[in-house]
Short mmCIF file of C-alpha atoms and ligand atoms in Angstrom, two decimals:
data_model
loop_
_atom_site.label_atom_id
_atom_site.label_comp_id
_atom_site.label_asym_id
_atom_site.label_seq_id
_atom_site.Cartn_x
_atom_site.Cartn_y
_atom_site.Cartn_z
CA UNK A 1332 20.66 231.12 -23.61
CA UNK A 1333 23.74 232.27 -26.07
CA UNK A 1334 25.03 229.11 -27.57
CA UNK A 1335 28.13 227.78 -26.16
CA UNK A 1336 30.04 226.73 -28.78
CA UNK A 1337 32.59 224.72 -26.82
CA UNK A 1338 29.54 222.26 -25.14
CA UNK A 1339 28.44 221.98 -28.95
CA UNK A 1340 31.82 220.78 -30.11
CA UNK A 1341 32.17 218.31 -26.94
CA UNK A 1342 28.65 216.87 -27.88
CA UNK A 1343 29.55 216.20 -31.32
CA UNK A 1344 32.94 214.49 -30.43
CA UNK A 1345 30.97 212.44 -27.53
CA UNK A 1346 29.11 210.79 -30.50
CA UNK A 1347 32.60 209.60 -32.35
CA UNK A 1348 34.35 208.91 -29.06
CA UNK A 1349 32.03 206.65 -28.35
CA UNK A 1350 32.22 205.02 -31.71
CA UNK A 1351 35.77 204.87 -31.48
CA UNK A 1352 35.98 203.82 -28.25
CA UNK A 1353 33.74 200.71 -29.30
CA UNK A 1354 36.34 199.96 -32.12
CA UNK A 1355 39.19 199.87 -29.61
CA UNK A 1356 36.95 197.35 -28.02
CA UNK A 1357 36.69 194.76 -30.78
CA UNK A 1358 40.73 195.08 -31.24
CA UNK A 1359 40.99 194.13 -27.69
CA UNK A 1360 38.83 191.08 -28.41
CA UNK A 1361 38.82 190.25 -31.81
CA UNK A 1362 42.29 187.72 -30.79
CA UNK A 1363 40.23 186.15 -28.35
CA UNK A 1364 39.67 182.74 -30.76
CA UNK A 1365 42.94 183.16 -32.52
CA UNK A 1366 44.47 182.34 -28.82
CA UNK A 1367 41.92 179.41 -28.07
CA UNK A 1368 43.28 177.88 -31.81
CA UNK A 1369 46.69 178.59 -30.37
CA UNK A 1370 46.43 176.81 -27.14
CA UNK A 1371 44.55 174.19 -29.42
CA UNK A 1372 47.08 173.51 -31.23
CA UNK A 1373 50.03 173.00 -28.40
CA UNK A 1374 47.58 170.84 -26.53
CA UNK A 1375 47.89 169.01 -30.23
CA UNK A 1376 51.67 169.02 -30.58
CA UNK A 1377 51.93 167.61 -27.08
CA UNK A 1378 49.92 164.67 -27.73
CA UNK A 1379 51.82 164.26 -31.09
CA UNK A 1380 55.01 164.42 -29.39
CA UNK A 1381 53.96 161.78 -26.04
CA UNK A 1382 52.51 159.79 -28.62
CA UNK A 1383 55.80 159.53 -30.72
CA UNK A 1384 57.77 158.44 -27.60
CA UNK A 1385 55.41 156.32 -26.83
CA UNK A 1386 55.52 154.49 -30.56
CA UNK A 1387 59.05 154.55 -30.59
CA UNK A 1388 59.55 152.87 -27.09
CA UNK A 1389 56.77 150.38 -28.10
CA UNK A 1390 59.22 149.73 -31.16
CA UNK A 1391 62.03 149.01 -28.82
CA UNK A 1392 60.33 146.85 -26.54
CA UNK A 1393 58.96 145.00 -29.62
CA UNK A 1394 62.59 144.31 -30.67
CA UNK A 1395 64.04 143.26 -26.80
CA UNK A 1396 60.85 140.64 -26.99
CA UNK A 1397 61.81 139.10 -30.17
CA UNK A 1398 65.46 138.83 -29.36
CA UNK A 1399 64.57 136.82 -25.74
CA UNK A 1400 61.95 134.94 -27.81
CA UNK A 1401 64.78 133.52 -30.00
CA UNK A 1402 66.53 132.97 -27.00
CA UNK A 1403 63.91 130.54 -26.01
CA UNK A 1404 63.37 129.16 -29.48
CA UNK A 1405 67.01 128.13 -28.97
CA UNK A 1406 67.00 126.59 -25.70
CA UNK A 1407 63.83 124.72 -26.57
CA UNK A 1408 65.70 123.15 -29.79
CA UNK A 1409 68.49 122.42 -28.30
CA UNK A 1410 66.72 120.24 -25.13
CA UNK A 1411 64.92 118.32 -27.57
CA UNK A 1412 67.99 117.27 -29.81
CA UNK A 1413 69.81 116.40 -26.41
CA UNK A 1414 66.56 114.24 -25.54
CA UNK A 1415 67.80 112.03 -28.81
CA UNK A 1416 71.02 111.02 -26.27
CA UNK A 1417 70.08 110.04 -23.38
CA UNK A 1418 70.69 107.20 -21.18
CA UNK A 1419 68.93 106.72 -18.37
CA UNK A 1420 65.29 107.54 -16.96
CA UNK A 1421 66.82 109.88 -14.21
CA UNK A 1422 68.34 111.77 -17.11
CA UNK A 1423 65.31 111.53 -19.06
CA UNK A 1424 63.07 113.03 -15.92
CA UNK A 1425 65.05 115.39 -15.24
CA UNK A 1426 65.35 116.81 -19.34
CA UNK A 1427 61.54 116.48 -19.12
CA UNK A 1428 60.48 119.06 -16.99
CA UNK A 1429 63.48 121.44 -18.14
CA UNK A 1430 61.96 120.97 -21.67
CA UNK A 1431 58.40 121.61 -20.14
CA UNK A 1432 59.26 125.07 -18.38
CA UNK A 1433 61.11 125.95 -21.81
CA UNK A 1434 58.24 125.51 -23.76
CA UNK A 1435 56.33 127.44 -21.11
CA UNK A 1436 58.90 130.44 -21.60
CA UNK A 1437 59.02 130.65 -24.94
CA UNK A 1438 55.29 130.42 -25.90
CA UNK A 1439 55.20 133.29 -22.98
CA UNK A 1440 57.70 135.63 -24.79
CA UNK A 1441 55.63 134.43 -28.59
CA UNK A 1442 52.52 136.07 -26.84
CA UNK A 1443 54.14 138.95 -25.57
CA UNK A 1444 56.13 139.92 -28.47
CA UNK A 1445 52.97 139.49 -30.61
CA UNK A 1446 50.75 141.34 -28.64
CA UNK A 1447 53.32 144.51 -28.35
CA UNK A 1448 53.52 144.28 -32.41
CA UNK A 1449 50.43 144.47 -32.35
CA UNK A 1450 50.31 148.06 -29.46
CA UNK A 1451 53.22 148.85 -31.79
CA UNK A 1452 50.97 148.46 -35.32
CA UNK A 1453 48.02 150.47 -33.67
CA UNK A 1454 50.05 153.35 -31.78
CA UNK A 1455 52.08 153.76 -35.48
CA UNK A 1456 48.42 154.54 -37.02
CA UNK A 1457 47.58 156.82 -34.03
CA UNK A 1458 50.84 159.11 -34.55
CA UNK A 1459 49.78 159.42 -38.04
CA UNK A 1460 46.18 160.39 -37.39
CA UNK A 1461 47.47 162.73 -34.77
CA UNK A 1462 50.00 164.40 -37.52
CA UNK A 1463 46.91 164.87 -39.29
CA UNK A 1464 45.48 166.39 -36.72
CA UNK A 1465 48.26 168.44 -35.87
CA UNK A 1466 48.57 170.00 -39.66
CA UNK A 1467 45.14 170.72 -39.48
CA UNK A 1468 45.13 172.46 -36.38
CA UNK A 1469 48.46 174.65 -37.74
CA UNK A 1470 45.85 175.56 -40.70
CA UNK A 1471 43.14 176.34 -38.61
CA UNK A 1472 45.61 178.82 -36.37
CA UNK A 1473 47.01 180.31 -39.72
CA UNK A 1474 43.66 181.04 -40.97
CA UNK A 1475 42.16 182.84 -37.67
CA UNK A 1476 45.67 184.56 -38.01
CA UNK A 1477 44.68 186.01 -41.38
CA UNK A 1478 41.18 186.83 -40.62
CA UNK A 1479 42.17 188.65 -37.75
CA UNK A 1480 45.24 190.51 -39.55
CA UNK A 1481 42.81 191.89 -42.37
CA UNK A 1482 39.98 192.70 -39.81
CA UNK A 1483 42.42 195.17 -37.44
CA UNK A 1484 43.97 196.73 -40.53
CA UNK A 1485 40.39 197.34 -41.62
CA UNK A 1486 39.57 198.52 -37.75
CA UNK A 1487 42.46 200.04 -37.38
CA UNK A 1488 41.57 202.13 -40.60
CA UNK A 1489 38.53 203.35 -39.09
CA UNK A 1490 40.16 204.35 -35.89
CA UNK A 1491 42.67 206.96 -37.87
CA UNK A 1492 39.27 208.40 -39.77
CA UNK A 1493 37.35 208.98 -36.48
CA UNK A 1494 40.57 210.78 -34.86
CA UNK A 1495 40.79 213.09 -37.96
CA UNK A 1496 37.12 213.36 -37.98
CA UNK A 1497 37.66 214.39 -34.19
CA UNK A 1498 40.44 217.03 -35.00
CA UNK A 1499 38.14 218.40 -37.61
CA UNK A 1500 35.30 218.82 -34.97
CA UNK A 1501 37.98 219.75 -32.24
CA UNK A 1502 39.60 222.82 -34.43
CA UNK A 1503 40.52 225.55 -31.98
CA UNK A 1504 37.20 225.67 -29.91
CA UNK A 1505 38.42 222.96 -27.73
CA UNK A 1506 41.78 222.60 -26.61
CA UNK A 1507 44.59 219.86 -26.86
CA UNK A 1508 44.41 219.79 -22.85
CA UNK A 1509 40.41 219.85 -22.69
CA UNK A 1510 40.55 217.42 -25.78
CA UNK A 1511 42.47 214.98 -23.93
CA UNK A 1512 41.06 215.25 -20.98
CA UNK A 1513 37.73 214.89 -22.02
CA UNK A 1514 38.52 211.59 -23.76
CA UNK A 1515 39.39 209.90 -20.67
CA UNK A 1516 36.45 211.19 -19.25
CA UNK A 1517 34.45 209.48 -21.99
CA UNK A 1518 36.24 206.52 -22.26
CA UNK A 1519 36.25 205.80 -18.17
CA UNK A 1520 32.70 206.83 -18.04
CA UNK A 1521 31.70 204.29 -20.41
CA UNK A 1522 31.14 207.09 -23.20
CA UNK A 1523 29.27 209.40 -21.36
CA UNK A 1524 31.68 212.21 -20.89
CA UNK A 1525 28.70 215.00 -21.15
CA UNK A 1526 25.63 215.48 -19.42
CA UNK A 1527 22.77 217.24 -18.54
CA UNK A 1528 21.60 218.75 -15.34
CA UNK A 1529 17.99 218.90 -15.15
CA UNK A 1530 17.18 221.52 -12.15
CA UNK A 1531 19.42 220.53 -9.44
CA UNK A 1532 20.43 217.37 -10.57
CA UNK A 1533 23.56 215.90 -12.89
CA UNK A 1534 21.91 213.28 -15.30
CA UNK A 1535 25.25 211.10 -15.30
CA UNK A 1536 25.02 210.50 -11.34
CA UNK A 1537 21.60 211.60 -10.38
CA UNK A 1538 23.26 213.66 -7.45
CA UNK A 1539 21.66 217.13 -6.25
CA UNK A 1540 24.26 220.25 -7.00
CA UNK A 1541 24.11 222.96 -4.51
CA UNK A 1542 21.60 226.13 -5.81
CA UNK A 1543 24.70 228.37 -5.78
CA UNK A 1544 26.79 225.52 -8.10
CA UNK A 1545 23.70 225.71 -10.48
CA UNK A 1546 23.46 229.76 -10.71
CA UNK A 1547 27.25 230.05 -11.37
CA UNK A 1548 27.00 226.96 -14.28
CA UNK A 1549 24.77 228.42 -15.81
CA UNK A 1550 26.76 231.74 -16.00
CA UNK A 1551 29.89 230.02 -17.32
CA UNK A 1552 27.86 228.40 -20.11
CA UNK A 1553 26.69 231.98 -20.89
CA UNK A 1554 30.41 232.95 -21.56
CA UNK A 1555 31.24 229.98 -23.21
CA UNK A 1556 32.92 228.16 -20.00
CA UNK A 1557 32.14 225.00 -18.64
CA UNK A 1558 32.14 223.03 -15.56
CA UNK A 1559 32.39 219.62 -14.27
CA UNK A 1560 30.01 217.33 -11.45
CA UNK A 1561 32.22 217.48 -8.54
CA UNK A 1562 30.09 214.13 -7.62
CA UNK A 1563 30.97 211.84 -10.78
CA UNK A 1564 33.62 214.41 -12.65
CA UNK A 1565 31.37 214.59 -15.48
CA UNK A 1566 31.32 217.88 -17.76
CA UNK A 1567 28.08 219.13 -17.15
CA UNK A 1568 25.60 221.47 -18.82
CA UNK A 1569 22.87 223.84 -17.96
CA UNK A 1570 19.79 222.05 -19.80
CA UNK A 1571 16.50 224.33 -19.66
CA UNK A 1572 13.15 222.44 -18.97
CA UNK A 1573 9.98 223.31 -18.87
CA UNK A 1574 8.89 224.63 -14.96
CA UNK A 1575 6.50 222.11 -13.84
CA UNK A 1576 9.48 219.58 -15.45
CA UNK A 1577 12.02 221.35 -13.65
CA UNK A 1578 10.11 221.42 -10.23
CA UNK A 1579 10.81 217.75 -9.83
CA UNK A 1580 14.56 218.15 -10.19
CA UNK A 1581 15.00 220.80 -7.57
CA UNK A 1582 16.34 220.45 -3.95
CA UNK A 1583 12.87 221.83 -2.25
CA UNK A 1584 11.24 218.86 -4.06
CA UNK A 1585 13.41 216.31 -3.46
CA UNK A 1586 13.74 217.13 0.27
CA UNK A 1587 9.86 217.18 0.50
CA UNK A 1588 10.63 213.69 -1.03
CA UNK A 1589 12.58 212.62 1.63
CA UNK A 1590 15.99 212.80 -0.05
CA UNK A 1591 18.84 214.85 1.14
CA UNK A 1592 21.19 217.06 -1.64
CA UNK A 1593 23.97 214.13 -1.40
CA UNK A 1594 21.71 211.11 -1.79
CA UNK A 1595 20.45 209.97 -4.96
CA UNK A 1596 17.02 211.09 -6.05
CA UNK A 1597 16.01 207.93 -8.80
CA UNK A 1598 12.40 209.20 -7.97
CA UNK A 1599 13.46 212.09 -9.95
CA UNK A 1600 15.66 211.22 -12.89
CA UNK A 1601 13.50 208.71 -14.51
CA UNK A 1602 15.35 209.71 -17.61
CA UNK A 1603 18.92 208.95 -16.59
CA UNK A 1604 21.09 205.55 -16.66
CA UNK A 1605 20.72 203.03 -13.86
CA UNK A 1606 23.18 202.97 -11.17
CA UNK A 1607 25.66 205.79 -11.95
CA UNK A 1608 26.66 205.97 -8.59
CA UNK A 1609 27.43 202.14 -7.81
CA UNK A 1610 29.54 202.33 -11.26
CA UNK A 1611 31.18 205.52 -10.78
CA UNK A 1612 32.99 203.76 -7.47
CA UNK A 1613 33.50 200.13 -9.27
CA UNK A 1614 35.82 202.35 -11.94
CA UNK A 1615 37.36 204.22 -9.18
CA UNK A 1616 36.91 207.09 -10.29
CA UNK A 1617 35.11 210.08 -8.20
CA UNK A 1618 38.15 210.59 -6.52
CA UNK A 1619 40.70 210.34 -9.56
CA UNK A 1620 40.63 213.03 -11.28
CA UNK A 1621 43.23 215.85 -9.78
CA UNK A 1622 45.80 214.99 -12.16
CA UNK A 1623 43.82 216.05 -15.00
ZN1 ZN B 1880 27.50 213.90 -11.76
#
């Protein structure tokens, strides 16, 4: 069979398609842990920020205490001078247990106001740890940020290389139309954009083709034509095996098999991918390709 130099060239860019492709990949997730230190780090400046409210209403409440504490402190003092002057033991009585719930009050407000300085000492050392933290985190963020800026320049680098490398291989055997199309053949088809048919079958779906499909592909290959699976959309190519090989790849067989021309025959493809089929329909795309 005359070699057909435009299934050469589309082999060939396959190859760095598929390389490229893979580098479009890692762009797509190489931000992934730049995002988590992101969402790290407002999680961080929340909990700085609550935590400062927090301290500074702690501060406030700190300050109402101690004023109504020397309120007490007062009113204590001043009962107990005005015990020095009195008269009678009704008086007295009565002083007494006004002195008594004083002293009740303002030991009350002494606890209170010592135990919020206290909240107030310990949530003052927390908003400083958590500043701390908070600078760290920004580090940690600006880091990944770098990392990731030098790693797509360096990715993005290769990607320009392997789309001169494909013009180079493209030159005017293929063109711009094919060329484009077949790259979102390659890409959807999760880089395999070229296949195969052994006998009666197309390697990238393991579907029969009719006998008359087969005859006429292998005539456009001979004048440098080619053709795609009208099963998976696939650009397809005649590949010669040897007979008894190719007996097990033709419709006669298959049907002996019990396998009719649209079902798949996995009994014969043992050399293809797994589940073209199930895949071709979870990307949508056996149907989707008149607009090309
Ligand atoms: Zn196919």
């Amino acid at each position: 069979m005359a070699e057909n130099e435009k299934l050469e060239c589309l082999k060939k860019l396959q190859d760095v398609l598929q390389e490229k492709f893979a580098l479009e990949q890692q762009v797509e997730t190489l931000p992934k842990e730049l995002r988590r230190e992101e969402a790290m780090l407002r999680t961080v400046e929340k909990e700085f920020a609550d935590l400062q409210k927090l301290a500074s209403d702690t501060v406030d409440e700190v300050k109402s205490l101690s004023i109504r504490y020397e309120d007490a402190f007062q009113v204590r003092t001043g009962y107990e001078k005005q015990m020095e002057f009195l008269n009678t033991q009704r008086e007295y009585e009565a002083l007494s247990k006004q002195l008594e719930e004083a002293r009740a009050n303002e030991e009350t407000l002494l606890k209170q106001r010592n135990s919020k300085t206290k909240e107030s000492e310990k949530l003052k050392n927390q908003v400083i740890a958590k500043e701390e933290e908070v600078a760290n985190q920004k580090a940690k963020v600006d880091e990944e940020q770098a990392k990731v800026d030098t790693e797509l320049s360096g990715i993005n680098e290769k990607i320009a290389e392997l789309d001169r490398a494909c013009l180079e291989i493209k030159g005017n055997a293929i063109s711009d139309e094919l060329y484009e199309k077949f790259s979102n053949i390659v890409r959807k088809k999760n880089g395999l954009g070229v296949v195969p048919v052994h006998g009666q079958v197309c390697m990238g779906c393991d579907r029969v083709l009719p006998v008359q499909f087969v005859i006429d592909l292998r005539l456009k290959q001979e004048n440098n034509e080619i053709d795609y699976c009208p099963y998976c959309s696939r650009i397809i190519w005649y590949d010669q095996l040897d007979p008894e090989t190719e007996k097990n790849y033709i419709f006669e067989q298959l049907e002996s098999k019990g396998t009719g021309s649209e079902s798949k025959v996995s009994s014969a493809s043992s050399g293809s991918q797994q589940d073209s089929d199930s895949y071709d329909e979870s990307m949508g795309m056996d149907d989707g390709f008149d607009d090309f």
